[in-house]
Amino acid sequence: MSILKILKEPDPILRKKSLPVKQVDKEIKKLIKDMLETMYAAPGIGLAAAQVGILKRVVVIDISKETYKKEPIFFVNPEIIWKSDILEKKEEGCLSIPEHFAEIKRPEACHVKYLDENGKEKILKAKGLLATCIQHEIDHCDGILFIDYLSKLKKSFILKKLIKAKKNQK
Ligand code: NI
């Protein structure tokens, strides 16, 4: 297993659409393992392959709060097949947008169709934090970041700070 480099906004790769995975093979299974290790090391509760520069529709999540018991879940080709009409505001952050958080309104529940590690189609019914997290990560697969839901002013404020932080790193 290896820890992968997480891309930070602004980065053109984060704005690209990821492609569906044709087959859940060895390579995809290794990617999932590496993504989980990368997410735990960060630490974060969700990571999409696009965030590590791999434009494939793969997402890993672990929203368990107890650090002694990990509850990793992963999705290949996740697709929302139903979402609740009820919207809920929750604070979101993102490993690609370090140190910035904002309240985002999203459907409070959703059903997701995806492939498991055996390439078998499954459906997960999610609500609360898990539903938020899944929607956030699927957005990454489509090149969308949570700051895109903010007002122009708030978004440009965060973007400016991110650009500044990147410059300081160099
Ligand atoms: Ni994110």
GROMACS .gro file of C-alpha atoms and ligand atoms in nm:
model
  171
    1MET     CA    1   0.000   0.000   0.000
    2SER     CA    2   0.115   0.352  -0.054
    3ILE     CA    3   0.009   0.701   0.038
    4LEU     CA    4  -0.080   0.905  -0.268
    5LYS     CA    5  -0.040   1.278  -0.320
    6ILE     CA    6  -0.367   1.468  -0.275
    7LEU     CA    7  -0.419   1.742  -0.532
    8LYS     CA    8  -0.520   2.081  -0.401
    9GLU     CA    9  -0.748   2.336  -0.562
   10PRO     CA   10  -0.678   2.512  -0.794
   11ASP     CA   11  -0.567   2.215  -1.004
   12PRO     CA   12  -0.709   2.148  -1.352
   13ILE     CA   13  -0.733   1.772  -1.285
   14LEU     CA   14  -0.982   1.836  -1.003
   15ARG     CA   15  -1.209   1.998  -1.263
   16LYS     CA   16  -1.213   1.700  -1.501
   17LYS     CA   17  -1.485   1.438  -1.529
   18SER     CA   18  -1.374   1.090  -1.422
   19LEU     CA   19  -1.442   0.791  -1.646
   20PRO     CA   20  -1.643   0.485  -1.543
   21VAL     CA   21  -1.441   0.178  -1.443
   22LYS     CA   22  -1.485  -0.104  -1.694
   23GLN     CA   23  -1.377  -0.386  -1.468
   24VAL     CA   24  -1.303  -0.412  -1.098
   25ASP     CA   25  -0.963  -0.573  -1.147
   26LYS     CA   26  -0.641  -0.597  -0.945
   27GLU     CA   27  -0.542  -0.244  -1.040
   28ILE     CA   28  -0.870  -0.098  -0.911
   29LYS     CA   29  -0.847  -0.300  -0.589
   30LYS     CA   30  -0.497  -0.165  -0.531
   31LEU     CA   31  -0.619   0.187  -0.603
   32ILE     CA   32  -0.896   0.145  -0.342
   33LYS     CA   33  -0.642   0.025  -0.081
   34ASP     CA   34  -0.407   0.313  -0.155
   35MET     CA   35  -0.691   0.564  -0.146
   36LEU     CA   36  -0.808   0.434   0.193
   37GLU     CA   37  -0.455   0.457   0.333
   38THR     CA   38  -0.420   0.809   0.191
   39MET     CA   39  -0.756   0.915   0.338
   40TYR     CA   40  -0.675   0.778   0.687
   41ALA     CA   41  -0.332   0.940   0.682
   42ALA     CA   42  -0.468   1.281   0.583
   43PRO     CA   43  -0.696   1.235   0.791
   44GLY     CA   44  -1.027   1.264   0.613
   45ILE     CA   45  -1.365   1.093   0.587
   46GLY     CA   46  -1.387   1.065   0.210
   47LEU     CA   47  -1.169   1.064  -0.099
   48ALA     CA   48  -1.235   1.038  -0.471
   49ALA     CA   49  -0.976   0.902  -0.717
   50ALA     CA   50  -0.971   1.235  -0.904
   51GLN     CA   51  -0.823   1.391  -0.588
   52VAL     CA   52  -0.515   1.172  -0.628
   53GLY     CA   53  -0.496   1.249  -0.999
   54ILE     CA   54  -0.664   0.931  -1.124
   55LEU     CA   55  -0.968   1.011  -1.335
   56LYS     CA   56  -1.165   0.696  -1.256
   57ARG     CA   57  -1.501   0.683  -1.081
   58VAL     CA   58  -1.380   0.537  -0.751
   59VAL     CA   59  -1.472   0.673  -0.408
   60VAL     CA   60  -1.371   0.568  -0.053
   61ILE     CA   61  -1.545   0.680   0.265
   62ASP     CA   62  -1.517   0.617   0.638
   63ILE     CA   63  -1.742   0.829   0.856
   64SER     CA   64  -1.687   0.623   1.173
   65LYS     CA   65  -1.587   0.856   1.451
   66GLU     CA   66  -1.418   0.600   1.673
   67THR     CA   67  -1.061   0.584   1.560
   68TYR     CA   68  -1.007   0.237   1.706
   69LYS     CA   69  -1.259   0.080   1.474
   70LYS     CA   70  -1.234   0.163   1.107
   71GLU     CA   71  -1.540   0.122   0.889
   72PRO     CA   72  -1.420   0.173   0.535
   73ILE     CA   73  -1.667   0.168   0.248
   74PHE     CA   74  -1.588   0.212  -0.116
   75PHE     CA   75  -1.780   0.261  -0.435
   76VAL     CA   76  -1.687   0.190  -0.794
   77ASN     CA   77  -1.894   0.384  -1.049
   78PRO     CA   78  -2.125   0.531  -0.783
   79GLU     CA   79  -2.443   0.683  -0.918
   80ILE     CA   80  -2.723   0.850  -0.728
   81ILE     CA   81  -3.050   0.686  -0.829
   82TRP     CA   82  -3.272   0.866  -0.581
   83LYS     CA   83  -3.242   1.171  -0.361
   84SER     CA   84  -3.469   1.319  -0.100
   85ASP     CA   85  -3.655   1.642  -0.169
   86ILE     CA   86  -3.565   1.754   0.180
   87LEU     CA   87  -3.247   1.957   0.187
   88GLU     CA   88  -3.018   1.986   0.485
   89LYS     CA   89  -2.739   2.232   0.558
   90LYS     CA   90  -2.415   2.077   0.680
   91GLU     CA   91  -2.065   2.200   0.724
   92GLU     CA   92  -1.833   2.052   0.461
   93GLY     CA   93  -1.461   2.042   0.419
   94CYS     CA   94  -1.242   1.879   0.158
   95LEU     CA   95  -0.889   1.736   0.151
   96SER     CA   96  -0.835   1.929  -0.173
   97ILE     CA   97  -0.945   2.254  -0.006
   98PRO     CA   98  -0.747   2.241   0.319
   99GLU     CA   99  -0.849   2.456   0.615
  100HIS     CA  100  -1.169   2.588   0.460
  101PHE     CA  101  -1.519   2.487   0.564
  102ALA     CA  102  -1.863   2.601   0.458
  103GLU     CA  103  -2.227   2.514   0.512
  104ILE     CA  104  -2.367   2.345   0.202
  105LYS     CA  105  -2.726   2.249   0.134
  106ARG     CA  106  -2.782   1.902  -0.011
  107PRO     CA  107  -3.055   1.634  -0.011
  108GLU     CA  108  -3.052   1.477   0.337
  109ALA     CA  109  -3.086   1.123   0.201
  110CYS     CA  110  -2.995   0.940  -0.119
  111HIS     CA  111  -2.976   0.594  -0.274
  112VAL     CA  112  -2.655   0.503  -0.453
  113LYS     CA  113  -2.599   0.230  -0.708
  114TYR     CA  114  -2.238   0.110  -0.736
  115LEU     CA  115  -2.009  -0.186  -0.793
  116ASP     CA  116  -1.846  -0.364  -0.500
  117GLU     CA  117  -1.497  -0.519  -0.492
  118ASN     CA  118  -1.627  -0.821  -0.682
  119GLY     CA  119  -1.778  -0.607  -0.955
  120LYS     CA  120  -2.126  -0.686  -0.826
  121GLU     CA  121  -2.393  -0.418  -0.849
  122LYS     CA  122  -2.520  -0.297  -0.513
  123ILE     CA  123  -2.747  -0.028  -0.376
  124LEU     CA  124  -2.683   0.166  -0.056
  125LYS     CA  125  -2.946   0.378   0.114
  126ALA     CA  126  -2.774   0.665   0.290
  127LYS     CA  127  -2.885   0.950   0.509
  128GLY     CA  128  -2.725   1.213   0.729
  129LEU     CA  129  -2.347   1.252   0.718
  130LEU     CA  130  -2.302   0.946   0.493
  131ALA     CA  131  -2.547   1.088   0.235
  132THR     CA  132  -2.365   1.423   0.241
  133CYS     CA  133  -2.028   1.256   0.206
  134ILE     CA  134  -2.136   1.035  -0.086
  135GLN     CA  135  -2.279   1.334  -0.274
  136HIS     CA  136  -1.962   1.536  -0.208
  137GLU     CA  137  -1.740   1.252  -0.339
  138ILE     CA  138  -1.955   1.183  -0.647
  139ASP     CA  139  -1.928   1.554  -0.724
  140HIS     CA  140  -1.549   1.506  -0.734
  141CYS     CA  141  -1.601   1.241  -1.004
  142ASP     CA  142  -1.774   1.512  -1.208
  143GLY     CA  143  -1.516   1.784  -1.143
  144ILE     CA  144  -1.735   1.967  -0.891
  145LEU     CA  145  -1.606   2.101  -0.558
  146PHE     CA  146  -1.812   2.216  -0.259
  147ILE     CA  147  -1.701   2.576  -0.309
  148ASP     CA  148  -1.895   2.574  -0.637
  149TYR     CA  149  -2.216   2.590  -0.433
  150LEU     CA  150  -2.111   2.908  -0.256
  151SER     CA  151  -2.178   3.264  -0.364
  152LYS     CA  152  -1.931   3.409  -0.616
  153LEU     CA  153  -1.788   3.631  -0.345
  154LYS     CA  154  -1.731   3.352  -0.091
  155LYS     CA  155  -1.587   3.123  -0.358
  156SER     CA  156  -1.339   3.380  -0.487
  157PHE     CA  157  -1.236   3.460  -0.128
  158ILE     CA  158  -1.149   3.094  -0.064
  159LEU     CA  159  -0.983   3.055  -0.406
  160LYS     CA  160  -0.758   3.353  -0.344
  161LYS     CA  161  -0.647   3.206  -0.012
  162LEU     CA  162  -0.581   2.868  -0.175
  163ILE     CA  163  -0.371   3.025  -0.450
  164LYS     CA  164  -0.174   3.217  -0.187
  165ALA     CA  165  -0.118   2.900   0.019
  166LYS     CA  166   0.009   2.719  -0.291
  167LYS     CA  167   0.253   2.998  -0.370
  168ASN     CA  168   0.388   2.991  -0.015
  169GLN     CA  169   0.453   2.617  -0.047
  170LYS     CA  170   0.684   2.664  -0.343
  171NI      NI  171  -1.369   1.667  -0.119
   0.00000   0.00000   0.00000
